[in-house]
Amino acid sequence: MNAFKLTFRTLFKKGRSNTIKVFSLATGLAVGLTLISKVLFELSYDNFYPQAESIYRVDSKVAWNNNPPESWGQVSGAIAPGLKESTPRVELATRYTFLGDPEGTTYTTADKRRLSAKFILADSCFYRLLPRRVIAGDAHKALTLPMNAIVSESLAKKM
């Protein structure tokens, strides 16, 4: 107990700049803990998928108007079936494409209401590779039939 009293008394004595040392230590610990939590999040944010360690995303690099190439999260439509056919270790491949703006597109319903949503076109393997909980219906069947869609719960409530 005496050691704590002695430490506390000498902590704020003049000429020792202990306040700066304590502030630097606290700042360093806060930044270190923030970096560690960020790295742990980046390594675990998609672990809820079964066999997540076997899932890979193929990106493409796209250059417009003599600009340097940018990484693009989508590839052309033939890449997924081509990879599955030509690469024996690929068990399942899927593809998706944003329709309209990836941030959201406004559309008008039959009763003239305006709603905003993200539209993604996906093939029939999408929910087999990236399974999600579906409240009603069969996601795989919905993506194999023409003119069918899967709607999020929040958009269904708006509609």
PDB file of C-alpha atoms in Angstrom:
ATOM      1  CA  MET A   1       0.000   0.000   0.000  1.00  0.00           C
ATOM      2  CA  ASN A   2       2.885   2.357   0.756  1.00  0.00           C
ATOM      3  CA  ALA A   3       4.259   1.824  -2.723  1.00  0.00           C
ATOM      4  CA  PHE A   4       1.007   3.128  -4.251  1.00  0.00           C
ATOM      5  CA  LYS A   5       1.078   6.212  -2.013  1.00  0.00           C
ATOM      6  CA  LEU A   6       4.692   6.903  -2.897  1.00  0.00           C
ATOM      7  CA  THR A   7       4.003   6.441  -6.616  1.00  0.00           C
ATOM      8  CA  PHE A   8       0.998   8.749  -6.532  1.00  0.00           C
ATOM      9  CA  ARG A   9       2.901  11.457  -4.621  1.00  0.00           C
ATOM     10  CA  THR A  10       5.878  11.436  -6.978  1.00  0.00           C
ATOM     11  CA  LEU A  11       3.706  11.273 -10.066  1.00  0.00           C
ATOM     12  CA  PHE A  12       2.873  14.972 -10.143  1.00  0.00           C
ATOM     13  CA  LYS A  13       6.067  16.531  -8.784  1.00  0.00           C
ATOM     14  CA  LYS A  14       7.485  19.464 -10.712  1.00  0.00           C
ATOM     15  CA  GLY A  15      10.203  18.992 -13.272  1.00  0.00           C
ATOM     16  CA  ARG A  16       9.593  15.332 -13.951  1.00  0.00           C
ATOM     17  CA  SER A  17       7.140  15.661 -16.876  1.00  0.00           C
ATOM     18  CA  ASN A  18       5.289  12.588 -15.666  1.00  0.00           C
ATOM     19  CA  THR A  19       1.999  13.946 -16.988  1.00  0.00           C
ATOM     20  CA  ILE A  20       3.395  13.812 -20.519  1.00  0.00           C
ATOM     21  CA  LYS A  21       4.666  10.280 -19.928  1.00  0.00           C
ATOM     22  CA  VAL A  22       1.299   9.086 -18.622  1.00  0.00           C
ATOM     23  CA  PHE A  23      -0.544  10.779 -21.499  1.00  0.00           C
ATOM     24  CA  SER A  24       1.853   9.218 -24.038  1.00  0.00           C
ATOM     25  CA  LEU A  25       1.443   5.794 -22.489  1.00  0.00           C
ATOM     26  CA  ALA A  26      -2.365   6.097 -22.493  1.00  0.00           C
ATOM     27  CA  THR A  27      -2.382   7.279 -26.113  1.00  0.00           C
ATOM     28  CA  GLY A  28      -0.092   4.445 -27.192  1.00  0.00           C
ATOM     29  CA  LEU A  29      -2.234   1.857 -25.432  1.00  0.00           C
ATOM     30  CA  ALA A  30      -5.424   3.262 -26.978  1.00  0.00           C
ATOM     31  CA  VAL A  31      -3.966   3.273 -30.503  1.00  0.00           C
ATOM     32  CA  GLY A  32      -2.544  -0.232 -30.030  1.00  0.00           C
ATOM     33  CA  LEU A  33      -5.860  -1.635 -28.800  1.00  0.00           C
ATOM     34  CA  THR A  34      -7.683   0.055 -31.694  1.00  0.00           C
ATOM     35  CA  LEU A  35      -5.295  -1.473 -34.235  1.00  0.00           C
ATOM     36  CA  ILE A  36      -5.570  -4.924 -32.665  1.00  0.00           C
ATOM     37  CA  SER A  37      -9.382  -4.778 -32.684  1.00  0.00           C
ATOM     38  CA  LYS A  38      -9.386  -3.612 -36.322  1.00  0.00           C
ATOM     39  CA  VAL A  39      -7.113  -6.484 -37.390  1.00  0.00           C
ATOM     40  CA  LEU A  40      -9.188  -9.034 -35.464  1.00  0.00           C
ATOM     41  CA  PHE A  41     -12.373  -7.698 -37.075  1.00  0.00           C
ATOM     42  CA  GLU A  42     -10.893  -7.856 -40.580  1.00  0.00           C
ATOM     43  CA  LEU A  43      -9.816 -11.446 -40.002  1.00  0.00           C
ATOM     44  CA  SER A  44     -13.193 -12.583 -38.664  1.00  0.00           C
ATOM     45  CA  TYR A  45     -16.032 -10.574 -40.227  1.00  0.00           C
ATOM     46  CA  ASP A  46     -17.079 -13.329 -42.661  1.00  0.00           C
ATOM     47  CA  ASN A  47     -16.518 -16.369 -40.443  1.00  0.00           C
ATOM     48  CA  PHE A  48     -20.257 -17.040 -40.169  1.00  0.00           C
ATOM     49  CA  TYR A  49     -20.225 -18.671 -43.607  1.00  0.00           C
ATOM     50  CA  PRO A  50     -19.677 -22.425 -43.537  1.00  0.00           C
ATOM     51  CA  GLN A  51     -16.171 -23.254 -44.776  1.00  0.00           C
ATOM     52  CA  ALA A  52     -15.289 -19.539 -44.914  1.00  0.00           C
ATOM     53  CA  GLU A  53     -11.588 -20.373 -45.294  1.00  0.00           C
ATOM     54  CA  SER A  54     -12.384 -21.975 -48.674  1.00  0.00           C
ATOM     55  CA  ILE A  55     -14.283 -18.995 -50.127  1.00  0.00           C
ATOM     56  CA  TYR A  56     -12.385 -16.635 -52.428  1.00  0.00           C
ATOM     57  CA  ARG A  57     -13.417 -13.532 -54.321  1.00  0.00           C
ATOM     58  CA  VAL A  58     -12.039 -12.815 -57.772  1.00  0.00           C
ATOM     59  CA  ASP A  59     -11.586  -9.132 -58.582  1.00  0.00           C
ATOM     60  CA  SER A  60     -10.815  -7.454 -61.863  1.00  0.00           C
ATOM     61  CA  LYS A  61      -8.658  -4.432 -62.525  1.00  0.00           C
ATOM     62  CA  VAL A  62     -10.312  -1.785 -64.654  1.00  0.00           C
ATOM     63  CA  ALA A  63      -8.758   1.340 -66.200  1.00  0.00           C
ATOM     64  CA  TRP A  64     -10.814   4.211 -67.645  1.00  0.00           C
ATOM     65  CA  ASN A  65      -9.598   7.147 -69.723  1.00  0.00           C
ATOM     66  CA  ASN A  66      -5.861   6.581 -69.209  1.00  0.00           C
ATOM     67  CA  ASN A  67      -6.283   6.493 -65.410  1.00  0.00           C
ATOM     68  CA  PRO A  68      -4.360   3.918 -63.366  1.00  0.00           C
ATOM     69  CA  PRO A  69      -6.201   0.600 -62.974  1.00  0.00           C
ATOM     70  CA  GLU A  70      -8.617   0.272 -60.065  1.00  0.00           C
ATOM     71  CA  SER A  71      -9.613  -2.969 -58.352  1.00  0.00           C
ATOM     72  CA  TRP A  72     -13.227  -3.781 -59.132  1.00  0.00           C
ATOM     73  CA  GLY A  73     -15.219  -6.260 -57.020  1.00  0.00           C
ATOM     74  CA  GLN A  74     -16.983  -7.761 -60.007  1.00  0.00           C
ATOM     75  CA  VAL A  75     -15.871  -9.736 -63.025  1.00  0.00           C
ATOM     76  CA  SER A  76     -17.564 -10.398 -66.341  1.00  0.00           C
ATOM     77  CA  GLY A  77     -20.301 -13.002 -66.445  1.00  0.00           C
ATOM     78  CA  ALA A  78     -18.307 -15.865 -67.948  1.00  0.00           C
ATOM     79  CA  ILE A  79     -15.542 -15.902 -65.323  1.00  0.00           C
ATOM     80  CA  ALA A  80     -17.368 -17.920 -62.620  1.00  0.00           C
ATOM     81  CA  PRO A  81     -18.589 -20.752 -64.895  1.00  0.00           C
ATOM     82  CA  GLY A  82     -15.237 -20.736 -66.707  1.00  0.00           C
ATOM     83  CA  LEU A  83     -13.279 -21.083 -63.465  1.00  0.00           C
ATOM     84  CA  LYS A  84     -15.510 -23.918 -62.315  1.00  0.00           C
ATOM     85  CA  GLU A  85     -15.169 -25.741 -65.615  1.00  0.00           C
ATOM     86  CA  SER A  86     -11.432 -25.274 -66.134  1.00  0.00           C
ATOM     87  CA  THR A  87     -10.126 -25.527 -62.560  1.00  0.00           C
ATOM     88  CA  PRO A  88     -10.680 -28.905 -60.880  1.00  0.00           C
ATOM     89  CA  ARG A  89     -10.293 -27.563 -57.328  1.00  0.00           C
ATOM     90  CA  VAL A  90     -13.140 -25.065 -57.736  1.00  0.00           C
ATOM     91  CA  GLU A  91     -16.186 -26.838 -56.291  1.00  0.00           C
ATOM     92  CA  LEU A  92     -18.746 -24.068 -56.703  1.00  0.00           C
ATOM     93  CA  ALA A  93     -18.664 -20.660 -58.358  1.00  0.00           C
ATOM     94  CA  THR A  94     -21.186 -17.843 -58.368  1.00  0.00           C
ATOM     95  CA  ARG A  95     -21.410 -14.317 -59.689  1.00  0.00           C
ATOM     96  CA  TYR A  96     -23.325 -11.165 -58.950  1.00  0.00           C
ATOM     97  CA  THR A  97     -23.658  -7.764 -60.540  1.00  0.00           C
ATOM     98  CA  PHE A  98     -25.067  -4.538 -59.148  1.00  0.00           C
ATOM     99  CA  LEU A  99     -27.959  -3.170 -61.141  1.00  0.00           C
ATOM    100  CA  GLY A 100     -27.891   0.615 -61.114  1.00  0.00           C
ATOM    101  CA  ASP A 101     -25.963   2.424 -58.412  1.00  0.00           C
ATOM    102  CA  PRO A 102     -24.277   0.124 -55.842  1.00  0.00           C
ATOM    103  CA  GLU A 103     -25.217   2.637 -53.135  1.00  0.00           C
ATOM    104  CA  GLY A 104     -28.923   2.365 -53.935  1.00  0.00           C
ATOM    105  CA  THR A 105     -31.419   3.058 -56.694  1.00  0.00           C
ATOM    106  CA  THR A 106     -34.816   4.718 -56.370  1.00  0.00           C
ATOM    107  CA  TYR A 107     -37.751   3.003 -58.015  1.00  0.00           C
ATOM    108  CA  THR A 108     -41.511   3.567 -58.159  1.00  0.00           C
ATOM    109  CA  THR A 109     -44.019   0.896 -57.151  1.00  0.00           C
ATOM    110  CA  ALA A 110     -47.322   0.208 -58.923  1.00  0.00           C
ATOM    111  CA  ASP A 111     -49.153   2.425 -56.407  1.00  0.00           C
ATOM    112  CA  LYS A 112     -46.770   5.367 -57.156  1.00  0.00           C
ATOM    113  CA  ARG A 113     -44.657   5.083 -53.975  1.00  0.00           C
ATOM    114  CA  ARG A 114     -40.923   5.789 -54.288  1.00  0.00           C
ATOM    115  CA  LEU A 115     -38.565   3.373 -52.536  1.00  0.00           C
ATOM    116  CA  SER A 116     -34.798   3.165 -52.495  1.00  0.00           C
ATOM    117  CA  ALA A 117     -32.937  -0.157 -52.556  1.00  0.00           C
ATOM    118  CA  LYS A 118     -29.817  -1.904 -53.797  1.00  0.00           C
ATOM    119  CA  PHE A 119     -30.390  -4.279 -56.704  1.00  0.00           C
ATOM    120  CA  ILE A 120     -28.064  -7.214 -57.222  1.00  0.00           C
ATOM    121  CA  LEU A 121     -28.388  -9.720 -60.045  1.00  0.00           C
ATOM    122  CA  ALA A 122     -27.111 -13.145 -58.946  1.00  0.00           C
ATOM    123  CA  ASP A 123     -27.049 -16.628 -60.421  1.00  0.00           C
ATOM    124  CA  SER A 124     -28.635 -19.749 -58.955  1.00  0.00           C
ATOM    125  CA  CYS A 125     -25.499 -20.815 -57.014  1.00  0.00           C
ATOM    126  CA  PHE A 126     -25.323 -17.602 -54.976  1.00  0.00           C
ATOM    127  CA  TYR A 127     -27.182 -18.869 -51.880  1.00  0.00           C
ATOM    128  CA  ARG A 128     -25.542 -22.299 -52.048  1.00  0.00           C
ATOM    129  CA  LEU A 129     -22.098 -20.677 -51.783  1.00  0.00           C
ATOM    130  CA  LEU A 130     -23.073 -17.839 -49.436  1.00  0.00           C
ATOM    131  CA  PRO A 131     -26.027 -19.188 -47.421  1.00  0.00           C
ATOM    132  CA  ARG A 132     -28.112 -16.711 -45.463  1.00  0.00           C
ATOM    133  CA  ARG A 133     -31.209 -17.081 -43.328  1.00  0.00           C
ATOM    134  CA  VAL A 134     -34.359 -16.762 -45.430  1.00  0.00           C
ATOM    135  CA  ILE A 135     -37.614 -15.894 -43.672  1.00  0.00           C
ATOM    136  CA  ALA A 136     -40.024 -17.200 -46.304  1.00  0.00           C
ATOM    137  CA  GLY A 137     -39.613 -19.230 -49.477  1.00  0.00           C
ATOM    138  CA  ASP A 138     -36.696 -21.075 -51.024  1.00  0.00           C
ATOM    139  CA  ALA A 139     -33.776 -18.822 -52.020  1.00  0.00           C
ATOM    140  CA  HIS A 140     -32.230 -21.368 -54.407  1.00  0.00           C
ATOM    141  CA  LYS A 141     -35.530 -21.947 -56.201  1.00  0.00           C
ATOM    142  CA  ALA A 142     -36.238 -18.208 -56.424  1.00  0.00           C
ATOM    143  CA  LEU A 143     -32.940 -17.604 -58.223  1.00  0.00           C
ATOM    144  CA  THR A 144     -33.473 -20.422 -60.721  1.00  0.00           C
ATOM    145  CA  LEU A 145     -36.924 -19.287 -61.883  1.00  0.00           C
ATOM    146  CA  PRO A 146     -37.248 -16.325 -64.274  1.00  0.00           C
ATOM    147  CA  MET A 147     -38.782 -13.044 -63.051  1.00  0.00           C
ATOM    148  CA  ASN A 148     -38.335 -13.950 -59.363  1.00  0.00           C
ATOM    149  CA  ALA A 149     -36.582 -11.914 -56.717  1.00  0.00           C
ATOM    150  CA  ILE A 150     -35.399 -12.167 -53.147  1.00  0.00           C
ATOM    151  CA  VAL A 151     -36.285  -9.129 -51.064  1.00  0.00           C
ATOM    152  CA  SER A 152     -34.684  -8.115 -47.771  1.00  0.00           C
ATOM    153  CA  GLU A 153     -36.854  -7.942 -44.674  1.00  0.00           C
ATOM    154  CA  SER A 154     -36.454  -4.163 -44.387  1.00  0.00           C
ATOM    155  CA  LEU A 155     -37.529  -3.597 -47.998  1.00  0.00           C
ATOM    156  CA  ALA A 156     -40.462  -5.994 -47.589  1.00  0.00           C
ATOM    157  CA  LYS A 157     -41.672  -3.940 -44.615  1.00  0.00           C
ATOM    158  CA  LYS A 158     -41.417  -0.741 -46.675  1.00  0.00           C
ATOM    159  CA  MET A 159     -43.342  -2.327 -49.526  1.00  0.00           C
TER     160      MET A 159
END
